[in-house]
């Protein structure tokens, strides 16, 4: 992306900036700098927001279309968009959602990297040329992230995918294709013309067998492709990219399905000549072995009468009792505040990576079998933890079904999002001020 054109794409990418209503006091008089053009539940849409969004939209549309829609239609579209954004921001606040400075900083770093900026000063200078500050950019990003977060949280929670629906999807041609393995393939072709003599065919066969043997002895596939392949991908080291079996000629798919990662096929004869195929990488298919951990814990939550220090002291005492021979399960039933595991003596069952919050995952991953670790803190409180066993489990079927369920949710997301937004607006209190022909609100 050209650095000089950064502001307009950013306007689309991060949403609209909310500029709070402001007043200045000079010589005991109040000067109104902004106007409310819509009251939206507990919030408002300001004239400054509307003007800024309209300028951004016009700038973008004028660069794409020769004829613009009527201004009254455009004004209504912009106002509707701002109202829906305000409603979603209020939902995010109701759920207690926040965007941390760390998230903002990471997103800004991504913006800088994708647009070729090496420093914040360089980004700030470019934004200044477009009439925008870093503070305004951060607010735009914060709004956009909050809206995305509340959409993902609320809408995904509304989407239900049943086991029968997953079964039906996996049995369909779409499902079989979507959940089939992906192969990153390399290809070397030693071509043979259709009019080639038996001697020419024999020479080509000798050459491909020679290359195959060198590859078996450790030669680089990409270098051999560059040096010998007659395929159009030769200068890319024979890289075919990622393919599914259904996207390959049947002659190749039967071979690729039996190749382990890193293996090169024996020469394959086709009408075009002799082929060598390498399975460079593979996603999906085969066993999906996952290390699972069986653990139990005791949780003490902090409160007004149980501060961090007191919680740690209590768990340290319980840990000492267990190390002296007390029964972990019995102490968990008597003391743990994790309702889900308390009655099971703190037993959490078999857990795969990603099931728990990072602090708990890290403690579990670094604890030896039968060892007790802690006290350590997570967002839920203070814990002591004991790992009781570990195993390698084939999760192939679980992975495939989870992938299918996620794909079905993604397919339904946009439709469910529109339904939710419609409900959000229908249930909201709205007081919209009339816009005049210039697009300006009457104000309050």
Short mmCIF file of C-alpha atoms in Angstrom, two decimals:
data_model
loop_
_atom_site.label_atom_id
_atom_site.label_comp_id
_atom_site.label_asym_id
_atom_site.label_seq_id
_atom_site.Cartn_x
_atom_site.Cartn_y
_atom_site.Cartn_z
CA UNK A 1 0.00 0.00 0.00
CA UNK A 2 1.25 3.46 -0.86
CA UNK A 3 2.07 5.33 2.31
CA UNK A 4 0.53 8.55 1.03
CA UNK A 5 -2.86 6.84 0.72
CA UNK A 6 -2.88 5.32 4.19
CA UNK A 7 -5.63 7.40 5.82
CA UNK A 8 -8.53 6.35 3.59
CA UNK A 9 -7.93 2.57 3.95
CA UNK A 10 -7.52 3.00 7.67
CA UNK A 11 -10.86 4.77 7.82
CA UNK A 12 -12.47 1.67 6.32
CA UNK A 13 -10.44 -0.82 8.35
CA UNK A 14 -10.89 0.55 11.84
CA UNK A 15 -14.35 2.15 11.69
CA UNK A 16 -15.38 5.62 12.72
CA UNK A 17 -13.92 7.94 15.31
CA UNK A 18 -16.09 9.14 18.16
CA UNK A 19 -15.21 12.68 19.13
CA UNK A 20 -16.80 13.64 22.42
CA UNK A 21 -18.93 16.76 22.60
CA UNK A 22 -16.80 19.63 23.81
CA UNK A 23 -17.35 23.08 25.21
CA UNK A 24 -14.97 25.91 25.87
CA UNK A 25 -15.49 28.69 28.30
CA UNK A 26 -14.31 32.13 27.40
CA UNK A 27 -15.33 35.36 29.13
CA UNK A 28 -18.06 33.50 31.10
CA UNK A 29 -19.75 32.37 27.84
CA UNK A 30 -20.18 28.75 26.65
CA UNK A 31 -19.49 28.02 23.00
CA UNK A 32 -21.07 24.83 21.60
CA UNK A 33 -18.61 23.01 19.31
CA UNK A 34 -20.70 19.95 18.47
CA UNK A 35 -24.31 18.88 18.12
CA UNK A 36 -26.20 15.68 18.88
CA UNK A 37 -27.97 14.29 15.81
CA UNK A 38 -29.20 11.03 17.37
CA UNK A 39 -29.78 9.78 20.90
CA UNK A 40 -29.05 6.03 20.99
CA UNK A 41 -30.07 4.38 24.28
CA UNK A 42 -27.49 5.71 26.74
CA UNK A 43 -25.26 7.27 24.07
CA UNK A 44 -25.35 9.78 21.24
CA UNK A 45 -24.21 10.25 17.65
CA UNK A 46 -22.56 13.61 17.13
CA UNK A 47 -22.50 15.91 14.14
CA UNK A 48 -18.69 15.71 14.09
CA UNK A 49 -18.86 11.91 13.79
CA UNK A 50 -21.35 12.15 10.97
CA UNK A 51 -19.30 14.75 9.08
CA UNK A 52 -16.08 12.81 9.45
CA UNK A 53 -17.69 9.55 8.31
CA UNK A 54 -19.39 11.26 5.37
CA UNK A 55 -16.12 12.84 4.22
CA UNK A 56 -14.41 9.46 4.42
CA UNK A 57 -17.19 7.68 2.51
CA UNK A 58 -17.29 10.35 -0.20
CA UNK A 59 -13.53 10.20 -0.61
CA UNK A 60 -13.69 6.45 -1.08
CA UNK A 61 -16.74 6.37 -3.36
CA UNK A 62 -15.49 9.19 -5.61
CA UNK A 63 -12.38 7.13 -6.26
CA UNK A 64 -14.44 4.06 -7.20
CA UNK A 65 -17.60 5.23 -8.96
CA UNK A 66 -18.39 7.85 -11.57
CA UNK A 67 -21.92 8.41 -10.27
CA UNK A 68 -22.69 8.66 -6.56
CA UNK A 69 -26.04 7.77 -4.94
CA UNK A 70 -28.36 10.67 -3.98
CA UNK A 71 -27.07 12.55 -0.94
CA UNK A 72 -30.20 11.90 1.13
CA UNK A 73 -29.77 8.14 0.59
CA UNK A 74 -26.08 8.36 1.48
CA UNK A 75 -26.83 10.44 4.58
CA UNK A 76 -29.33 7.87 5.83
CA UNK A 77 -26.90 4.99 5.21
CA UNK A 78 -24.16 6.77 7.15
CA UNK A 79 -26.47 7.64 10.05
CA UNK A 80 -27.75 4.05 10.23
CA UNK A 81 -24.17 2.79 10.30
CA UNK A 82 -23.20 5.12 13.14
CA UNK A 83 -26.31 4.18 15.14
CA UNK A 84 -25.56 0.46 14.83
CA UNK A 85 -21.96 1.04 15.86
CA UNK A 86 -23.07 2.99 18.93
CA UNK A 87 -25.50 0.22 19.90
CA UNK A 88 -22.76 -2.39 19.61
CA UNK A 89 -20.36 -0.29 21.68
CA UNK A 90 -23.02 -0.03 24.37
CA UNK A 91 -23.47 -3.82 24.27
CA UNK A 92 -19.72 -4.23 24.67
CA UNK A 93 -19.80 -1.94 27.71
CA UNK A 94 -22.75 -3.88 29.16
CA UNK A 95 -20.75 -7.10 28.92
CA UNK A 96 -17.72 -5.41 30.49
CA UNK A 97 -15.58 -5.76 27.38
CA UNK A 98 -12.43 -3.66 27.19
CA UNK A 99 -9.49 -3.30 24.80
CA UNK A 100 -6.17 -3.16 26.60
CA UNK A 101 -3.28 -0.88 25.69
CA UNK A 102 -1.34 -4.02 24.77
CA UNK A 103 -4.00 -5.03 22.20
CA UNK A 104 -4.03 -1.51 20.77
CA UNK A 105 -0.25 -1.40 20.52
CA UNK A 106 -0.11 -4.82 18.83
CA UNK A 107 -2.73 -3.78 16.28
CA UNK A 108 -0.90 -0.54 15.53
CA UNK A 109 2.30 -2.54 15.00
CA UNK A 110 0.40 -4.73 12.52
CA UNK A 111 -0.86 -1.62 10.71
CA UNK A 112 2.69 -0.26 10.53
CA UNK A 113 4.12 -3.55 9.27
CA UNK A 114 1.46 -4.01 6.59
CA UNK A 115 1.92 -0.44 5.34
CA UNK A 116 5.72 -0.27 5.44
CA UNK A 117 6.22 2.11 8.35
CA UNK A 118 9.31 1.54 10.47
CA UNK A 119 8.47 3.86 13.39
CA UNK A 120 5.58 5.57 15.15
CA UNK A 121 7.04 8.95 14.17
CA UNK A 122 6.84 7.97 10.50
CA UNK A 123 3.23 6.82 10.93
CA UNK A 124 2.32 9.98 12.86
CA UNK A 125 3.82 12.20 10.17
CA UNK A 126 1.84 10.45 7.44
CA UNK A 127 -1.37 10.65 9.46
CA UNK A 128 -0.78 14.36 10.09
CA UNK A 129 -0.67 14.94 6.33
CA UNK A 130 -4.19 13.50 6.19
CA UNK A 131 -5.44 15.52 9.17
CA UNK A 132 -5.37 12.66 11.67
CA UNK A 133 -3.44 12.12 14.89
CA UNK A 134 -2.13 8.94 16.52
CA UNK A 135 -4.62 9.47 19.34
CA UNK A 136 -7.46 9.50 16.83
CA UNK A 137 -6.10 6.36 15.16
CA UNK A 138 -5.96 4.58 18.51
CA UNK A 139 -9.59 5.51 19.18
CA UNK A 140 -10.63 4.24 15.75
CA UNK A 141 -8.87 0.94 16.37
CA UNK A 142 -10.30 0.62 19.88
CA UNK A 143 -13.86 1.07 18.57
CA UNK A 144 -13.33 -1.42 15.76
CA UNK A 145 -11.84 -4.06 18.04
CA UNK A 146 -14.64 -3.65 20.57
CA UNK A 147 -17.31 -4.02 17.89
CA UNK A 148 -15.59 -7.10 16.49
CA UNK A 149 -15.25 -8.58 19.96
CA UNK A 150 -18.90 -8.13 20.88
CA UNK A 151 -20.03 -9.47 17.48
CA UNK A 152 -17.91 -12.60 17.84
CA UNK A 153 -19.00 -13.17 21.42
CA UNK A 154 -22.73 -12.56 21.07
CA UNK A 155 -23.38 -13.88 17.57
CA UNK A 156 -21.33 -17.06 17.92
CA UNK A 157 -23.18 -17.77 21.15
CA UNK A 158 -26.48 -17.59 19.22
CA UNK A 159 -25.39 -20.13 16.60
CA UNK A 160 -26.15 -23.75 17.46
CA UNK A 161 -24.64 -26.62 15.46
CA UNK A 162 -26.02 -30.09 16.32
CA UNK A 163 -24.17 -33.38 16.07
CA UNK A 164 -26.60 -34.49 13.36
CA UNK A 165 -25.85 -31.36 11.33
CA UNK A 166 -22.12 -32.11 11.61
CA UNK A 167 -22.74 -35.70 10.46
CA UNK A 168 -24.75 -34.48 7.47
CA UNK A 169 -22.09 -31.91 6.53
CA UNK A 170 -19.25 -34.45 6.75
CA UNK A 171 -21.22 -36.83 4.53
CA UNK A 172 -21.76 -34.16 1.85
CA UNK A 173 -19.36 -33.53 -1.03
CA UNK A 174 -18.68 -30.03 0.31
CA UNK A 175 -17.89 -31.40 3.76
CA UNK A 176 -15.62 -34.13 2.46
CA UNK A 177 -13.69 -31.63 0.38
CA UNK A 178 -13.45 -28.98 3.10
CA UNK A 179 -12.23 -31.37 5.81
CA UNK A 180 -9.89 -33.40 3.61
CA UNK A 181 -6.12 -33.03 4.15
CA UNK A 182 -4.11 -30.24 2.49
CA UNK A 183 -0.77 -31.11 0.92
CA UNK A 184 2.08 -28.73 0.17
CA UNK A 185 3.62 -30.38 -2.89
CA UNK A 186 6.78 -30.18 -4.96
CA UNK A 187 6.88 -31.34 -8.59
CA UNK A 188 9.61 -32.27 -11.06
CA UNK A 189 8.67 -33.08 -14.67
CA UNK A 190 10.96 -34.69 -17.21
CA UNK A 191 8.90 -34.15 -20.32
CA UNK A 192 8.54 -36.62 -23.15
CA UNK A 193 7.00 -35.50 -26.45
CA UNK A 194 4.11 -37.57 -27.80
CA UNK A 195 6.19 -38.18 -30.94
CA UNK A 196 9.29 -39.23 -28.98
CA UNK A 197 11.13 -42.35 -30.12
CA UNK A 198 11.57 -45.34 -27.79
CA UNK A 199 15.18 -44.24 -27.34
CA UNK A 200 14.10 -40.75 -26.22
CA UNK A 201 11.61 -42.25 -23.77
CA UNK A 202 14.31 -44.55 -22.37
CA UNK A 203 16.68 -41.58 -22.00
CA UNK A 204 14.06 -39.56 -20.11
CA UNK A 205 13.31 -42.54 -17.87
CA UNK A 206 16.99 -42.97 -17.09
CA UNK A 207 17.26 -39.26 -16.26
CA UNK A 208 14.26 -39.25 -13.89
CA UNK A 209 15.49 -42.41 -12.14
CA UNK A 210 18.85 -40.73 -11.71
CA UNK A 211 17.22 -37.64 -10.16
CA UNK A 212 15.07 -39.83 -7.92
CA UNK A 213 18.15 -41.64 -6.62
CA UNK A 214 19.94 -38.36 -5.90
CA UNK A 215 16.91 -37.14 -3.98
CA UNK A 216 16.93 -40.35 -1.93
CA UNK A 217 20.57 -39.61 -1.12
CA UNK A 218 19.68 -36.19 0.28
CA UNK A 219 19.90 -33.78 -2.65
CA UNK A 220 17.69 -30.68 -2.44
CA UNK A 221 14.36 -31.16 -4.24
CA UNK A 222 14.05 -27.46 -5.10
CA UNK A 223 17.58 -27.29 -6.52
CA UNK A 224 17.01 -30.42 -8.60
CA UNK A 225 13.74 -28.92 -9.88
CA UNK A 226 15.46 -25.69 -10.91
CA UNK A 227 18.21 -27.61 -12.67
CA UNK A 228 16.19 -30.33 -14.41
CA UNK A 229 12.39 -29.88 -14.34
CA UNK A 230 10.49 -28.98 -17.51
CA UNK A 231 7.43 -27.90 -15.51
CA UNK A 232 6.42 -24.21 -15.39
CA UNK A 233 7.13 -24.20 -11.62
CA UNK A 234 10.81 -25.11 -12.14
CA UNK A 235 12.15 -21.64 -11.26
CA UNK A 236 10.11 -21.75 -8.02
CA UNK A 237 11.87 -24.97 -7.06
CA UNK A 238 8.94 -27.03 -8.32
CA UNK A 239 6.64 -25.62 -5.59
CA UNK A 240 2.98 -26.38 -6.40
CA UNK A 241 1.70 -24.75 -3.21
CA UNK A 242 -1.11 -26.22 -1.11
CA UNK A 243 -3.50 -28.64 -2.84
CA UNK A 244 -6.24 -31.01 -1.82
CA UNK A 245 -6.35 -34.48 -3.33
CA UNK A 246 -9.54 -33.58 -5.22
CA UNK A 247 -7.61 -30.78 -6.97
CA UNK A 248 -4.98 -33.18 -8.33
CA UNK A 249 -5.10 -35.48 -11.35
CA UNK A 250 -6.19 -38.94 -10.23
CA UNK A 251 -2.79 -40.25 -11.31
CA UNK A 252 -1.18 -38.02 -8.66
CA UNK A 253 -3.82 -38.15 -5.91
CA UNK A 254 -3.50 -41.92 -5.49
CA UNK A 255 0.25 -41.53 -4.99
CA UNK A 256 0.18 -38.43 -2.76
CA UNK A 257 -2.30 -39.97 -0.32
CA UNK A 258 0.31 -42.62 0.53
CA UNK A 259 3.29 -40.25 0.88
CA UNK A 260 4.61 -39.39 4.33
CA UNK A 261 5.75 -35.81 4.91
CA UNK A 262 9.19 -35.39 3.36
CA UNK A 263 8.84 -38.38 1.03
CA UNK A 264 9.32 -38.24 -2.75
CA UNK A 265 7.29 -40.52 -5.01
CA UNK A 266 8.87 -42.97 -7.38
CA UNK A 267 8.71 -41.75 -11.01
CA UNK A 268 5.13 -41.52 -12.34
CA UNK A 269 4.53 -41.95 -16.09
CA UNK A 270 1.90 -39.79 -17.83
CA UNK A 271 1.26 -38.56 -21.33
CA UNK A 272 3.45 -35.52 -20.57
CA UNK A 273 6.48 -37.50 -19.39
CA UNK A 274 7.83 -38.62 -16.01
CA UNK A 275 6.91 -36.94 -12.71
CA UNK A 276 8.35 -36.84 -9.21
CA UNK A 277 6.07 -35.55 -6.41
CA UNK A 278 7.24 -34.53 -2.94
CA UNK A 279 4.99 -34.17 0.12
CA UNK A 280 6.66 -31.09 1.63
CA UNK A 281 4.06 -30.43 4.35
CA UNK A 282 0.65 -31.72 5.28
CA UNK A 283 -2.30 -30.27 7.20
CA UNK A 284 -4.91 -32.69 8.47
CA UNK A 285 -5.23 -36.37 7.68
CA UNK A 286 -3.58 -39.24 9.49
CA UNK A 287 -3.31 -39.38 13.24
CA UNK A 288 -3.69 -36.12 15.13
CA UNK A 289 -1.79 -37.05 18.28
CA UNK A 290 -2.31 -34.65 21.17
CA UNK A 291 -0.65 -34.84 24.57
CA UNK A 292 -3.38 -34.80 27.19
CA UNK A 293 -2.84 -34.16 30.88
CA UNK A 294 -4.88 -35.42 33.81
CA UNK A 295 -4.74 -33.04 36.75
CA UNK A 296 -6.54 -31.95 39.91
CA UNK A 297 -6.47 -28.65 41.74
CA UNK A 298 -7.74 -26.65 44.70
CA UNK A 299 -8.97 -23.11 44.02
CA UNK A 300 -9.24 -20.29 46.56
CA UNK A 301 -10.92 -17.12 45.28
CA UNK A 302 -10.01 -13.67 46.55
CA UNK A 303 -12.63 -11.39 48.08
CA UNK A 304 -12.97 -8.57 50.58
CA UNK A 305 -12.21 -11.01 53.39
CA UNK A 306 -9.74 -13.20 51.44
CA UNK A 307 -6.91 -11.13 49.99
CA UNK A 308 -4.04 -12.48 47.88
CA UNK A 309 -1.72 -13.01 50.83
CA UNK A 310 -4.32 -14.90 52.88
CA UNK A 311 -5.26 -17.10 49.90
CA UNK A 312 -1.61 -18.00 49.29
CA UNK A 313 -1.07 -18.81 52.97
CA UNK A 314 -4.10 -21.10 53.05
CA UNK A 315 -3.01 -22.99 49.92
CA UNK A 316 0.57 -23.26 51.16
CA UNK A 317 -0.75 -24.89 54.33
CA UNK A 318 -2.95 -27.31 52.33
CA UNK A 319 0.00 -28.19 50.10
CA UNK A 320 2.12 -28.98 53.15
CA UNK A 321 -0.63 -31.25 54.53
CA UNK A 322 -0.80 -33.17 51.23
CA UNK A 323 2.98 -33.58 51.13
CA UNK A 324 2.77 -34.94 54.69
CA UNK A 325 0.28 -37.59 53.55
CA UNK A 326 -3.15 -35.92 53.63
CA UNK A 327 -5.59 -36.93 50.89
CA UNK A 328 -5.66 -34.36 48.06
CA UNK A 329 -9.19 -35.26 47.00
CA UNK A 330 -10.57 -34.92 50.52
CA UNK A 331 -8.95 -31.50 51.03
CA UNK A 332 -10.26 -30.38 47.63
CA UNK A 333 -13.82 -31.38 48.56
CA UNK A 334 -13.50 -29.46 51.83
CA UNK A 335 -11.70 -26.33 50.62
CA UNK A 336 -11.83 -25.80 46.84
CA UNK A 337 -14.09 -23.07 45.47
CA UNK A 338 -14.19 -24.55 41.97
CA UNK A 339 -17.74 -25.87 41.94
CA UNK A 340 -17.15 -27.84 38.75
CA UNK A 341 -14.38 -30.01 40.17
CA UNK A 342 -14.82 -29.73 43.95
CA UNK A 343 -17.15 -32.74 44.34
CA UNK A 344 -14.75 -34.82 42.21
CA UNK A 345 -11.90 -34.12 44.61
CA UNK A 346 -10.54 -31.38 42.34
CA UNK A 347 -10.23 -33.79 39.39
CA UNK A 348 -10.34 -31.96 36.05
CA UNK A 349 -10.26 -35.10 33.88
CA UNK A 350 -8.22 -35.44 30.72
CA UNK A 351 -7.40 -32.03 29.22
CA UNK A 352 -6.04 -31.13 25.79
CA UNK A 353 -3.93 -28.00 25.15
CA UNK A 354 -5.98 -24.81 25.00
CA UNK A 355 -8.73 -25.89 27.40
CA UNK A 356 -7.58 -23.69 30.29
CA UNK A 357 -6.42 -20.11 30.77
CA UNK A 358 -2.69 -19.48 30.06
CA UNK A 359 -1.56 -19.27 33.70
CA UNK A 360 -3.14 -22.64 34.47
CA UNK A 361 -1.90 -24.21 31.21
CA UNK A 362 1.67 -23.09 31.92
CA UNK A 363 1.61 -24.49 35.45
CA UNK A 364 0.16 -27.79 34.24
CA UNK A 365 2.68 -28.10 31.38
CA UNK A 366 5.70 -27.58 33.64
CA UNK A 367 4.58 -29.90 36.45
CA UNK A 368 5.89 -33.46 36.63
CA UNK A 369 3.52 -36.39 37.26
CA UNK A 370 2.58 -36.62 40.98
CA UNK A 371 4.27 -33.27 41.69
CA UNK A 372 2.26 -30.48 43.38
CA UNK A 373 2.88 -26.96 42.12
CA UNK A 374 1.75 -23.60 43.46
CA UNK A 375 0.30 -21.55 44.89
CA UNK A 376 -0.03 -19.67 41.58
CA UNK A 377 -2.58 -17.12 40.44
CA UNK A 378 -4.96 -17.12 37.47
CA UNK A 379 -7.84 -14.82 36.64
CA UNK A 380 -10.09 -17.07 38.77
CA UNK A 381 -8.03 -16.95 41.96
CA UNK A 382 -5.16 -18.90 43.57
CA UNK A 383 -4.48 -22.58 42.88
CA UNK A 384 -2.38 -25.53 43.87
CA UNK A 385 -2.24 -28.24 41.21
CA UNK A 386 -1.17 -31.86 40.91
CA UNK A 387 -0.60 -33.67 37.61
CA UNK A 388 -1.65 -37.31 37.98
CA UNK A 389 -1.02 -38.70 34.47
CA UNK A 390 -0.22 -37.90 30.82
CA UNK A 391 -1.01 -39.66 27.55
CA UNK A 392 -0.86 -39.29 23.76
CA UNK A 393 -4.38 -39.38 22.34
CA UNK A 394 -5.44 -39.62 18.69
CA UNK A 395 -7.82 -36.68 18.27
CA UNK A 396 -8.32 -37.06 14.49
CA UNK A 397 -12.08 -37.47 14.64
CA UNK A 398 -12.47 -34.67 17.20
CA UNK A 399 -10.31 -32.32 15.09
CA UNK A 400 -12.33 -33.05 11.95
CA UNK A 401 -15.69 -32.56 13.70
CA UNK A 402 -14.49 -29.34 15.35
CA UNK A 403 -13.33 -28.05 11.97
CA UNK A 404 -16.68 -28.93 10.40
CA UNK A 405 -18.60 -27.22 13.23
CA UNK A 406 -16.45 -24.08 12.92
CA UNK A 407 -17.02 -23.94 9.17
CA UNK A 408 -20.77 -24.23 9.67
CA UNK A 409 -20.70 -21.42 12.24
CA UNK A 410 -18.72 -19.22 9.86
CA UNK A 411 -21.26 -19.87 7.10
CA UNK A 412 -24.11 -18.81 9.40
CA UNK A 413 -22.32 -15.89 11.05
CA UNK A 414 -23.22 -13.09 8.60
CA UNK A 415 -26.89 -14.03 8.50
CA UNK A 416 -27.13 -14.30 12.29
CA UNK A 417 -25.21 -11.03 12.67
CA UNK A 418 -27.82 -9.19 10.58
CA UNK A 419 -30.65 -10.73 12.62
CA UNK A 420 -28.97 -9.65 15.87
CA UNK A 421 -28.31 -6.11 14.61
CA UNK A 422 -31.95 -5.81 13.55
CA UNK A 423 -33.10 -6.94 17.00
CA UNK A 424 -30.63 -4.57 18.63
CA UNK A 425 -32.05 -1.61 16.75
CA UNK A 426 -35.69 -2.64 17.22
CA UNK A 427 -35.22 -2.88 20.99
CA UNK A 428 -33.24 0.35 21.34
CA UNK A 429 -34.44 3.81 22.32
CA UNK A 430 -33.70 6.09 19.38
CA UNK A 431 -34.32 9.82 19.05
CA UNK A 432 -33.09 10.82 15.59
CA UNK A 433 -32.84 14.51 14.76
CA UNK A 434 -33.92 15.48 11.27
CA UNK A 435 -31.12 16.02 8.75
CA UNK A 436 -31.48 18.96 6.40
CA UNK A 437 -30.50 18.93 2.73
CA UNK A 438 -26.87 19.59 3.53
CA UNK A 439 -26.78 16.53 5.79
CA UNK A 440 -26.59 18.57 8.97
CA UNK A 441 -28.67 17.66 12.01
CA UNK A 442 -30.95 20.18 13.68
CA UNK A 443 -29.07 19.75 16.95
CA UNK A 444 -30.32 19.72 20.52
#
